[in-house]
Amino acid sequence: MAERSTAAVDVAGNSGDQPLTAQAGPATADGAKAQKKASTHQDHSRAESKSPARDAQQPELHSGHKLARRYRLEECVTRLEGFSSWRAVDEKLRRAVGVHLLPADHPRARPVLAAARSAALLGDPRFVQVLDAVEENDLVYVVHEWLPDATELTPVLASGPLEPHEAYQLVSQVSQAMAAAHREGLAHLRLNPGSVLRTATGQYRIRGLAVMAALRGITSEHPQRTDTEAIGALLYAALTQRWPYEGNAHGLPGLPKGVGLIAPDQVRAGVHRGLSELAMRALVNDGATASRQEPPCTTPEELAKAVAAMPRIRPPEPDFTTPPPYPRPHAAARGAAPAPPVPVPPPPLEGRTGRALKWTVSALLIAALGLGSWQLADTLLKDGEEDTPRSQSSGDDNPQKTPRPLQIQGAKEYAPDGLPQQSDHVRETYDNDPGTYWRTRTFNDGPKLAPFKEGVGIVYDLGDNQDLNGATVQFRYGGNHTKLSLYAVDSLSPSKKPRAMKPVATGQTSEKTVTVSLKEPVKTRYVLVWVTDVPLAPRDDETFTDPGYKQAITEVRFTG
């Protein structure tokens, strides 16, 4: 199935926002202050707009076009400054890939080829890998990995600041990766929230190493300092949900005009003090920070060492309810209240009197049964002779209700952690077509998604309040096991998280269909189908997903 994933769209067309690393002129490299960076940024943007790259003609390509009889172009995701970026399919290996295309006579064609080949030699898994770099038929194209199960940092930050542990992981992993790249003589020069991806396992990967700067014609006299400031800006944004310069960028509001660069813990309450100081040390490269007079970090290597020297920030503890203590058999011996005595049954009747009493009771029971049988037979005979309205209506007092299907009027993916799975395919779970579906990402651990992810799910709108009594959910993958719960919620964007609510029904299956029934009907308009466990499924060539723990919902039906 053709799929568009914002996590895999190349950052070359990054929403039009000028990132920090686009300021790669001499002023930025020399570590000028934030105000000076802004003016340098504008001058550099104007210089790029006059670049001869805009005069180069883009090749006329279309979906279905093949490169090297192997890479089939599927969808153009960026067309800018004489080059274009595409989502494509490698028909030889049957996997999704990304492709950058530009004419061979483009003034940046040679630098792009050189940058791509250098990045391909690095082979570091923390970077999105360059798979091929070719000049052929008056075209230059660069093929790179496509990661449909990763999410750009841009939408992650749009949903809110990161927890301290997540921010710590971000700056730690990115600084270590960039330090390794610079040791091999490679720089990024365009690090921003659109060029950093978070995978389903919580790892961060960087795309566009060297290639992105070459496509844009960006250079820097001090590349290590430029990349270090960019990592500082990423950490600043992760802590405050603000871009650390004047003007909005990457979907984030900038700092107010005239205030200069202020520490993250002065922008937002509750920011981790150590991480706040670390961000300032990476951003303020022309002097020490105002908080502790620590020396600035001017290279990714220095920043990585500063992160490693910090006390480790542990992940938050999972929320759970402590069960009541189990009563122990020897509690009374330790001073607890003794258990109530078990009543002892009376001894059986003995002797001649007891036997006589037993026979008398037996005779009375036999007589009572005979009298009752005679009266019951008499009543049945009378009912058969008389056909009264009462006998006709007696069955209508408690009619047997047949479950009726409830129409779904709309739906929305529910992602309380701000990391949706495939929100643009929700409609395909109730289109009466089992061949279409909404799917989760692929996880390394399972079947239970926690603690990495509380769950994944969709909220369905039944139009108005309905008496819900059950649901049937069909899946794409079988296996041990899929577990889901139904919740009656207050809107398409519930105000409470599932752990704060009680499910109205739960179900588990190792097959591809599960039907759950409510003990008592619940009146609700909105129903959340919340999946907490997914099976281990093989590689799926139709969805271009690798083996792992994953699931896809093909159809959902509710009854009332």
Coordinates of C-alpha atoms in Angstrom, one line a residue:
M1 CA 0.0 0.0 0.0
A2 CA 1.3 3.4 -0.9
E3 CA 2.0 5.3 2.3
R4 CA 3.0 8.8 3.1
S5 CA 4.9 9.2 6.4
T6 CA 6.0 12.6 7.6
A7 CA 8.8 10.8 9.3
A8 CA 10.2 9.7 6.0
V9 CA 9.7 12.9 4.0
D10 CA 13.2 14.3 3.4
V11 CA 14.1 17.4 5.4
A12 CA 15.1 19.2 2.2
G13 CA 11.6 20.6 2.1
N14 CA 11.2 21.4 5.7
S15 CA 8.0 23.5 5.9
G16 CA 9.7 26.6 4.7
D17 CA 11.0 27.5 8.1
Q18 CA 14.7 28.6 8.1
P19 CA 16.4 26.4 10.6
L20 CA 19.3 27.4 12.9
T21 CA 21.9 25.7 10.8
A22 CA 20.9 27.6 7.7
Q23 CA 22.7 30.5 9.4
A24 CA 26.0 29.0 8.4
G25 CA 27.7 32.3 7.4
P26 CA 30.8 33.6 9.0
A27 CA 28.8 35.5 11.7
T28 CA 27.3 32.2 13.0
A29 CA 30.6 30.3 12.8
D30 CA 32.3 33.0 14.8
G31 CA 29.7 32.6 17.6
A32 CA 27.9 35.9 17.4
K33 CA 25.1 36.7 19.7
A34 CA 21.5 35.8 19.0
Q35 CA 20.5 39.2 17.6
K36 CA 23.4 39.1 15.2
K37 CA 22.5 35.6 14.1
A38 CA 19.0 36.7 13.1
S39 CA 20.4 39.4 10.7
T40 CA 23.0 37.0 9.3
H41 CA 20.2 34.5 8.8
Q42 CA 18.2 37.0 6.7
D43 CA 21.2 38.0 4.6
H44 CA 22.1 34.4 4.0
S45 CA 18.5 33.7 2.9
R46 CA 18.6 36.5 0.4
A47 CA 22.0 35.3 -0.9
E48 CA 20.5 31.8 -1.5
S49 CA 17.5 33.3 -3.3
K50 CA 19.8 34.8 -5.9
S51 CA 21.7 31.5 -6.3
P52 CA 21.9 30.2 -9.9
A53 CA 20.4 27.0 -8.5
R54 CA 17.0 28.4 -9.0
D55 CA 17.7 28.9 -12.7
A56 CA 18.4 25.2 -13.2
Q57 CA 15.5 23.2 -14.9
Q58 CA 14.1 20.4 -12.9
P59 CA 13.6 17.2 -14.8
E60 CA 10.1 16.4 -15.8
L61 CA 9.3 13.3 -13.8
H62 CA 6.1 11.7 -12.7
S63 CA 4.8 8.9 -10.4
G64 CA 5.7 5.5 -11.9
H65 CA 8.9 6.7 -13.5
K66 CA 11.8 4.2 -12.9
L67 CA 15.4 5.0 -12.2
A68 CA 18.0 2.3 -13.1
R69 CA 15.0 0.0 -13.9
R70 CA 14.8 -0.4 -10.1
Y71 CA 13.6 2.6 -8.2
R72 CA 9.9 3.4 -9.0
L73 CA 8.9 7.0 -8.1
E74 CA 5.7 7.1 -6.1
E75 CA 5.1 10.5 -4.7
C76 CA 6.9 13.9 -4.9
V77 CA 7.3 15.3 -1.4
T78 CA 9.5 18.3 -2.1
R79 CA 10.2 20.4 -5.2
L80 CA 12.5 23.3 -4.4
E81 CA 15.5 25.2 -5.8
G82 CA 16.0 23.0 -8.9
F83 CA 15.8 19.6 -7.1
S84 CA 13.0 17.3 -6.0
S85 CA 12.6 14.6 -3.3
W86 CA 10.4 11.6 -3.8
R87 CA 9.1 8.6 -2.0
A88 CA 9.9 5.6 -4.1
V89 CA 9.9 1.8 -4.1
D90 CA 13.0 -0.3 -4.6
E91 CA 11.5 -3.1 -6.7
K92 CA 14.5 -5.3 -6.4
L93 CA 14.5 -5.5 -2.6
R94 CA 10.7 -4.7 -2.3
R95 CA 11.1 -1.8 0.2
A96 CA 10.3 1.9 0.4
V97 CA 13.2 4.3 -0.2
G98 CA 13.6 8.1 -0.5
V99 CA 15.2 9.7 -3.6
H100 CA 16.7 13.2 -4.2
L101 CA 16.8 14.2 -7.9
L102 CA 18.5 17.1 -9.6
P103 CA 19.8 17.7 -13.2
A104 CA 23.4 16.7 -13.8
D105 CA 24.2 20.3 -14.9
H106 CA 22.8 21.7 -11.6
P107 CA 25.5 23.8 -9.9
R108 CA 25.1 21.7 -6.8
A109 CA 25.1 18.3 -8.5
R110 CA 28.8 17.6 -7.9
P111 CA 28.8 18.7 -4.2
V112 CA 25.6 16.6 -3.6
L113 CA 27.2 13.5 -5.1
A114 CA 30.4 14.0 -3.1
A115 CA 28.5 14.5 0.1
A116 CA 26.2 11.5 -0.4
R117 CA 29.1 9.2 -1.1
S118 CA 31.0 10.4 1.9
A119 CA 27.9 10.0 4.2
A120 CA 27.4 6.5 2.8
L121 CA 30.9 5.5 3.9
L122 CA 30.1 6.4 7.5
G123 CA 27.8 3.5 8.0
D124 CA 26.7 4.7 11.5
P125 CA 23.2 3.3 12.3
R126 CA 22.3 6.5 14.2
F127 CA 22.0 8.2 10.8
V128 CA 19.5 7.6 8.0
Q129 CA 21.7 5.7 5.6
V130 CA 22.5 6.7 2.0
L131 CA 22.0 3.6 -0.1
D132 CA 23.0 4.8 -3.6
A133 CA 24.4 8.0 -5.3
V134 CA 24.4 7.9 -9.1
E135 CA 24.8 10.1 -12.1
E136 CA 22.8 8.7 -15.1
N137 CA 20.9 10.0 -18.1
D138 CA 21.6 13.7 -17.3
L139 CA 20.3 13.1 -13.8
V140 CA 21.9 12.9 -10.4
Y141 CA 20.0 11.0 -7.8
V142 CA 20.7 10.0 -4.2
V143 CA 18.8 7.1 -2.7
H144 CA 18.4 6.9 1.1
E145 CA 16.5 4.9 3.8
W146 CA 12.8 5.5 4.3
L147 CA 11.6 5.1 7.9
P148 CA 7.8 4.9 8.0
D149 CA 7.8 3.8 11.6
A150 CA 9.7 6.9 12.8
T151 CA 8.4 10.3 13.7
E152 CA 9.9 13.7 13.1
L153 CA 10.7 15.7 16.2
T154 CA 8.6 18.6 14.8
P155 CA 5.2 17.0 15.6
V156 CA 6.5 15.6 18.8
L157 CA 7.5 19.1 20.1
A158 CA 4.2 20.5 18.8
S159 CA 2.4 18.3 21.3
G160 CA 4.3 19.6 24.3
P161 CA 7.8 19.8 25.9
L162 CA 9.6 16.5 26.5
E163 CA 10.0 14.9 29.9
P164 CA 13.5 15.4 31.4
H165 CA 14.4 11.8 30.6
E166 CA 13.4 12.1 27.0
A167 CA 15.2 15.4 26.6
Y168 CA 18.3 13.9 28.2
Q169 CA 18.1 11.0 25.7
L170 CA 17.7 13.4 22.8
V171 CA 20.8 15.5 23.6
S172 CA 22.8 12.5 24.5
Q173 CA 22.2 10.5 21.4
V174 CA 22.4 13.4 18.9
S175 CA 25.6 14.8 20.4
Q176 CA 27.3 11.4 20.4
A177 CA 26.2 10.7 16.8
M178 CA 27.4 14.1 15.6
A179 CA 30.7 13.7 17.4
A180 CA 31.3 10.5 15.6
A181 CA 30.4 12.2 12.2
H182 CA 32.8 15.1 12.8
R183 CA 35.6 12.6 13.7
E184 CA 35.2 11.4 10.1
G185 CA 35.2 14.9 8.7
L186 CA 31.4 15.1 8.1
A187 CA 29.1 17.9 9.2
H188 CA 25.4 18.3 9.0
L189 CA 25.0 22.2 9.0
R190 CA 21.2 21.9 8.9
L191 CA 20.2 20.1 12.2
N192 CA 16.6 21.1 13.2
P193 CA 13.5 19.3 14.5
G194 CA 12.7 18.2 10.9
S195 CA 16.0 16.3 10.5
V196 CA 15.8 14.3 13.8
L197 CA 13.5 11.3 13.9
R198 CA 12.4 9.3 16.9
T199 CA 11.8 5.6 16.3
A200 CA 9.2 3.4 17.9
T201 CA 11.8 2.1 20.3
G202 CA 12.7 5.6 21.6
Q203 CA 16.0 5.9 19.6
Y204 CA 16.9 9.1 17.7
R205 CA 18.2 9.0 14.1
I206 CA 19.5 11.9 12.1
R207 CA 18.9 12.3 8.4
G208 CA 20.5 14.4 5.7
L209 CA 24.0 14.3 7.1
A210 CA 26.2 16.4 4.6
V211 CA 23.6 15.9 1.8
M212 CA 21.1 18.4 3.1
A213 CA 23.6 21.2 3.3
A214 CA 24.9 20.3 -0.2
L215 CA 21.4 20.4 -1.6
R216 CA 20.9 23.9 -0.1
G217 CA 24.4 25.2 -0.9
I218 CA 25.1 25.8 2.8
T219 CA 28.7 26.0 4.1
S220 CA 30.3 27.1 7.3
E221 CA 33.8 28.2 8.4
H222 CA 33.3 26.5 11.8
P223 CA 31.1 23.4 11.1
Q224 CA 31.6 21.9 14.6
R225 CA 30.4 25.0 16.3
T226 CA 27.4 25.3 13.9
D227 CA 26.3 21.8 14.6
T228 CA 26.8 22.2 18.4
E229 CA 24.6 25.3 18.5
A230 CA 22.0 23.4 16.5
I231 CA 22.0 20.6 19.1
G232 CA 21.6 23.2 21.8
A233 CA 18.6 24.7 20.0
L234 CA 17.0 21.2 19.8
L235 CA 17.5 20.7 23.5
Y236 CA 16.2 24.2 24.2
A237 CA 13.0 23.5 22.1
A238 CA 12.6 20.1 23.8
L239 CA 12.6 21.8 27.3
T240 CA 10.5 24.9 26.6
Q241 CA 8.5 24.2 23.4
R242 CA 10.1 27.4 22.0
W243 CA 12.6 28.2 19.4
P244 CA 15.6 30.0 21.1
Y245 CA 15.6 32.9 18.7
E246 CA 13.3 35.7 17.7
G247 CA 10.7 34.6 15.2
N248 CA 8.7 31.4 14.9
A249 CA 10.3 28.4 13.3
H250 CA 9.6 24.7 12.8
G251 CA 6.1 25.1 14.2
L252 CA 7.4 26.6 17.5
P253 CA 7.0 30.2 18.8
G254 CA 10.2 32.2 19.1
L255 CA 11.4 34.2 22.0
P256 CA 9.9 37.7 22.5
K257 CA 11.8 40.5 20.7
G258 CA 14.3 42.4 22.7
V259 CA 14.8 39.9 25.6
G260 CA 17.8 38.1 24.1
L261 CA 18.7 34.5 24.8
I262 CA 17.4 33.5 28.2
A263 CA 17.8 30.2 30.0
P264 CA 15.1 27.5 29.5
D265 CA 14.3 27.4 33.3
Q266 CA 13.5 31.1 33.0
V267 CA 11.1 30.5 30.1
R268 CA 9.1 27.7 31.6
A269 CA 8.6 26.5 35.2
G270 CA 9.7 23.0 36.2
V271 CA 12.6 22.7 33.6
H272 CA 15.4 20.5 34.7
R273 CA 18.2 22.7 36.0
G274 CA 21.1 20.7 34.6
L275 CA 19.6 20.3 31.1
S276 CA 18.8 24.1 31.1
E277 CA 22.4 24.9 31.8
L278 CA 23.6 22.4 29.2
A279 CA 21.4 24.0 26.5
M280 CA 22.9 27.4 27.3
R281 CA 26.5 26.1 27.2
A282 CA 25.8 24.7 23.7
L283 CA 24.1 27.9 22.5
V284 CA 26.3 30.6 24.1
N285 CA 29.6 30.0 22.3
D286 CA 31.2 33.4 22.8
G287 CA 31.3 33.2 26.6
A288 CA 30.3 31.4 29.8
T289 CA 26.7 31.1 30.8
A290 CA 25.3 33.5 33.4
S291 CA 24.2 30.7 35.8
R292 CA 27.3 28.8 36.9
Q293 CA 30.1 30.3 34.7
E294 CA 30.7 26.9 33.1
P295 CA 32.7 27.0 29.9
P296 CA 30.8 26.8 26.6
C297 CA 30.6 23.7 24.5
T298 CA 32.0 24.5 21.0
T299 CA 32.1 21.0 19.5
P300 CA 29.7 18.0 19.6
E301 CA 32.5 16.0 21.3
E302 CA 32.6 18.6 24.2
L303 CA 28.8 18.6 24.4
A304 CA 28.7 14.7 24.5
K305 CA 31.2 14.7 27.4
A306 CA 29.2 17.4 29.3
V307 CA 26.1 15.2 28.9
A308 CA 28.0 12.1 30.2
A309 CA 29.2 14.1 33.2
M310 CA 25.7 14.9 34.3
P311 CA 23.9 12.7 36.9
R312 CA 21.8 10.3 35.0
I313 CA 18.2 11.2 34.6
R314 CA 16.0 8.2 35.1
P315 CA 12.7 7.6 33.3
P316 CA 9.5 8.3 35.2
E317 CA 8.0 5.4 37.2
P318 CA 4.9 3.8 35.5
D319 CA 1.6 4.6 37.1
F320 CA -0.1 1.6 38.7
T321 CA -2.5 0.9 41.6
T322 CA -1.1 -1.0 44.5
P323 CA -3.3 -4.1 45.1
P324 CA -4.7 -4.7 48.6
P325 CA -2.5 -6.9 50.8
Y326 CA -3.3 -10.6 50.5
P327 CA -4.4 -12.1 53.9
R328 CA -1.7 -14.5 55.2
P329 CA -2.7 -17.7 57.0
H330 CA -0.5 -17.1 60.0
A331 CA -1.5 -13.5 60.6
A332 CA -3.2 -14.4 63.9
A333 CA 0.0 -15.7 65.3
R334 CA 1.6 -12.3 64.8
G335 CA -1.1 -10.4 66.7
A336 CA -3.8 -10.0 64.0
A337 CA -7.4 -10.5 64.8
P338 CA -8.3 -14.2 64.7
A339 CA -10.6 -15.4 61.9
P340 CA -14.2 -16.2 62.9
P341 CA -14.8 -19.9 63.8
V342 CA -16.2 -22.2 61.2
P343 CA -19.6 -23.5 62.3
V344 CA -19.7 -27.2 62.9
P345 CA -22.7 -29.1 61.5
P346 CA -24.9 -31.0 64.0
P347 CA -24.3 -34.7 64.3
P348 CA -26.6 -37.0 62.4
L349 CA -29.7 -38.5 64.1
E350 CA -29.0 -41.8 65.7
G351 CA -31.1 -44.7 67.1
R352 CA -34.7 -45.8 66.6
T353 CA -36.2 -42.4 67.1
G354 CA -34.0 -40.8 64.5
R355 CA -34.9 -43.5 61.9
A356 CA -38.7 -42.9 62.6
L357 CA -38.3 -39.2 62.2
K358 CA -36.5 -39.7 58.9
W359 CA -39.3 -41.9 57.5
T360 CA -42.0 -39.4 58.6
V361 CA -40.2 -36.5 56.8
S362 CA -39.7 -38.6 53.6
A363 CA -43.5 -39.5 53.6
L364 CA -44.5 -35.8 53.9
L365 CA -42.1 -34.8 51.0
I366 CA -43.6 -37.5 48.8
A367 CA -47.1 -36.3 49.5
A368 CA -46.2 -32.7 48.9
L369 CA -44.6 -33.6 45.5
G370 CA -47.7 -35.5 44.5
L371 CA -50.0 -32.7 45.4
G372 CA -47.9 -30.2 43.5
S373 CA -47.7 -32.3 40.4
W374 CA -51.5 -32.7 40.3
Q375 CA -52.0 -28.9 40.6
L376 CA -49.5 -28.2 37.9
A377 CA -51.1 -30.7 35.5
D378 CA -54.5 -29.2 36.2
T379 CA -53.2 -25.7 35.5
L380 CA -51.6 -26.7 32.2
L381 CA -54.9 -28.4 31.0
K382 CA -56.9 -25.3 31.7
D383 CA -54.3 -23.1 29.9
G384 CA -54.6 -25.4 26.9
E385 CA -58.4 -25.0 26.8
E386 CA -58.6 -21.2 27.2
D387 CA -56.8 -18.9 24.8
T388 CA -57.0 -15.7 26.8
P389 CA -55.4 -12.3 25.9
R390 CA -53.3 -12.6 29.1
S391 CA -51.6 -15.7 27.8
Q392 CA -50.9 -14.0 24.5
S393 CA -49.4 -10.9 26.0
S394 CA -47.4 -12.7 28.7
G395 CA -44.5 -13.2 26.3
D396 CA -44.4 -9.6 25.3
D397 CA -43.6 -8.3 28.8
N398 CA -39.8 -9.2 28.4
P399 CA -39.1 -9.3 24.7
Q400 CA -35.8 -10.8 23.5
K401 CA -33.8 -7.9 22.1
T402 CA -31.8 -8.6 19.0
P403 CA -28.5 -6.7 18.8
R404 CA -28.7 -4.0 16.1
P405 CA -25.7 -2.5 14.3
L406 CA -24.7 1.1 15.2
Q407 CA -23.6 3.4 12.5
I408 CA -20.2 5.1 12.9
Q409 CA -20.4 8.7 11.9
G410 CA -16.7 9.6 12.3
A411 CA -13.5 8.7 14.0
K412 CA -10.1 10.1 15.1
E413 CA -6.9 8.4 16.2
Y414 CA -6.2 8.8 19.9
A415 CA -2.5 9.4 20.9
P416 CA -2.2 10.9 24.4
D417 CA 1.6 10.8 24.1
G418 CA 1.5 12.9 20.9
L419 CA 2.9 10.1 18.8
P420 CA 0.1 9.0 16.4
Q421 CA 0.5 5.8 14.4
Q422 CA -1.4 6.4 11.1
S423 CA -4.0 9.1 11.7
D424 CA -4.8 9.6 8.0
H425 CA -6.0 6.0 7.6
V426 CA -8.6 5.9 10.4
R427 CA -11.5 6.1 8.0
E428 CA -10.4 2.8 6.5
T429 CA -11.4 0.9 9.7
Y430 CA -15.1 1.4 9.1
D431 CA -15.4 1.6 5.2
N432 CA -16.8 -1.9 4.9
D433 CA -13.6 -2.9 2.9
P434 CA -11.5 -5.6 4.7
G435 CA -8.7 -4.8 2.3
T436 CA -8.0 -1.4 3.8
Y437 CA -6.8 -0.8 7.3
W438 CA -5.2 1.5 9.9
R439 CA -1.9 0.1 11.3
T440 CA 0.4 0.6 14.2
R441 CA 4.1 1.1 13.9
T442 CA 6.5 -1.9 14.4
F443 CA 7.8 -2.4 17.9
N444 CA 10.8 -4.4 19.1
D445 CA 9.2 -5.6 22.3
G446 CA 5.8 -7.1 22.9
P447 CA 3.1 -8.2 23.0
K448 CA 2.5 -5.6 25.7
L449 CA 3.4 -2.1 24.5
A450 CA 4.0 -0.7 28.0
P451 CA 6.1 0.8 29.4
F452 CA 7.3 2.3 26.2
K453 CA 3.8 3.1 25.0
E454 CA 0.6 2.9 27.1
G455 CA -1.4 1.8 24.1
V456 CA -2.7 2.8 20.6
G457 CA -6.3 3.3 19.5
I458 CA -9.1 5.1 17.8
V459 CA -12.2 7.0 19.1
Y460 CA -15.4 6.4 17.2
D461 CA -18.4 8.8 17.0
L462 CA -21.8 7.1 16.9
G463 CA -23.6 10.3 16.1
D464 CA -25.6 10.6 19.3
N465 CA -26.0 8.7 22.6
Q466 CA -26.5 5.0 21.9
D467 CA -27.0 1.9 24.1
L468 CA -23.7 0.2 23.3
N469 CA -23.6 -3.6 24.1
G470 CA -20.7 -5.0 22.1
A471 CA -18.1 -4.6 19.3
T472 CA -16.4 -6.8 16.7
V473 CA -12.9 -5.9 15.6
Q474 CA -11.1 -7.5 12.7
F475 CA -7.3 -7.4 12.4
R476 CA -4.7 -7.9 9.7
Y477 CA -2.3 -10.1 11.8
G478 CA -2.9 -13.1 13.9
G479 CA -0.6 -14.5 16.6
N480 CA -0.1 -14.5 20.3
H481 CA -1.6 -12.1 21.1
T482 CA -3.8 -8.9 20.6
K483 CA -5.5 -7.4 23.6
L484 CA -8.0 -4.4 23.5
S485 CA -10.4 -2.6 25.8
L486 CA -13.5 -0.4 25.1
Y487 CA -14.0 2.8 26.9
A488 CA -17.0 5.1 26.9
V489 CA -15.4 8.6 26.5
D490 CA -16.6 12.2 26.4
S491 CA -15.4 13.3 22.9
L492 CA -13.2 12.5 20.0
S493 CA -10.3 13.9 22.1
P494 CA -11.0 12.4 25.5
S495 CA -10.3 14.6 28.6
K496 CA -9.1 11.6 30.6
K497 CA -6.4 9.0 29.8
P498 CA -7.3 5.3 29.7
R499 CA -5.5 4.6 32.9
A500 CA -7.8 7.1 34.7
M501 CA -11.0 5.4 33.4
K502 CA -12.6 2.0 33.8
P503 CA -13.1 -0.1 30.6
V504 CA -16.6 -1.2 29.7
A505 CA -15.3 -4.3 28.1
T506 CA -12.1 -6.1 27.3
G507 CA -11.0 -8.8 24.9
Q508 CA -8.0 -10.9 23.8
T509 CA -7.4 -13.1 20.8
S510 CA -4.6 -14.8 18.9
E511 CA -6.8 -14.9 15.8
K512 CA -7.7 -12.1 13.4
T513 CA -11.2 -11.3 14.9
V514 CA -12.3 -10.5 18.4
T515 CA -15.9 -9.9 19.7
V516 CA -16.5 -8.3 23.0
S517 CA -19.8 -8.0 24.9
L518 CA -20.8 -5.6 27.7
K519 CA -22.4 -7.1 30.8
E520 CA -24.9 -4.2 30.8
P521 CA -25.5 -1.8 27.9
V522 CA -23.8 1.6 28.3
K523 CA -25.2 4.8 26.9
T524 CA -22.5 6.8 25.1
R525 CA -21.8 8.6 21.9
Y526 CA -18.0 8.2 21.7
V527 CA -16.2 4.8 22.0
L528 CA -12.5 4.3 22.4
V529 CA -11.0 1.1 21.0
W530 CA -7.7 0.9 22.9
V531 CA -5.1 -1.7 21.9
T532 CA -2.5 -2.5 24.6
D533 CA -1.0 -5.8 23.3
V534 CA 0.0 -6.6 19.7
P535 CA 1.3 -9.9 18.2
L536 CA 4.7 -10.7 16.6
A537 CA 4.1 -10.5 12.9
P538 CA 6.4 -11.2 9.9
R539 CA 7.6 -8.7 7.3
D540 CA 4.8 -7.2 5.3
D541 CA 5.8 -6.3 1.8
E542 CA 2.4 -4.6 1.2
T543 CA 3.0 -2.1 4.0
F544 CA 6.8 -2.1 3.7
T545 CA 7.1 -3.0 7.4
D546 CA 9.8 -5.2 8.9
P547 CA 9.1 -8.1 11.3
G548 CA 8.2 -7.1 14.8
Y549 CA 5.3 -6.6 17.2
K550 CA 2.6 -4.8 15.2
Q551 CA -1.2 -4.8 14.4
A552 CA -3.6 -3.4 11.9
I553 CA -7.4 -2.9 12.2
T554 CA -9.3 -3.6 9.1
E555 CA -12.9 -3.3 10.3
V556 CA -14.7 -2.2 13.4
R557 CA -18.5 -2.8 14.1
F558 CA -20.5 -1.8 17.1
T559 CA -23.9 -3.2 18.2
G560 CA -26.6 -1.8 20.5

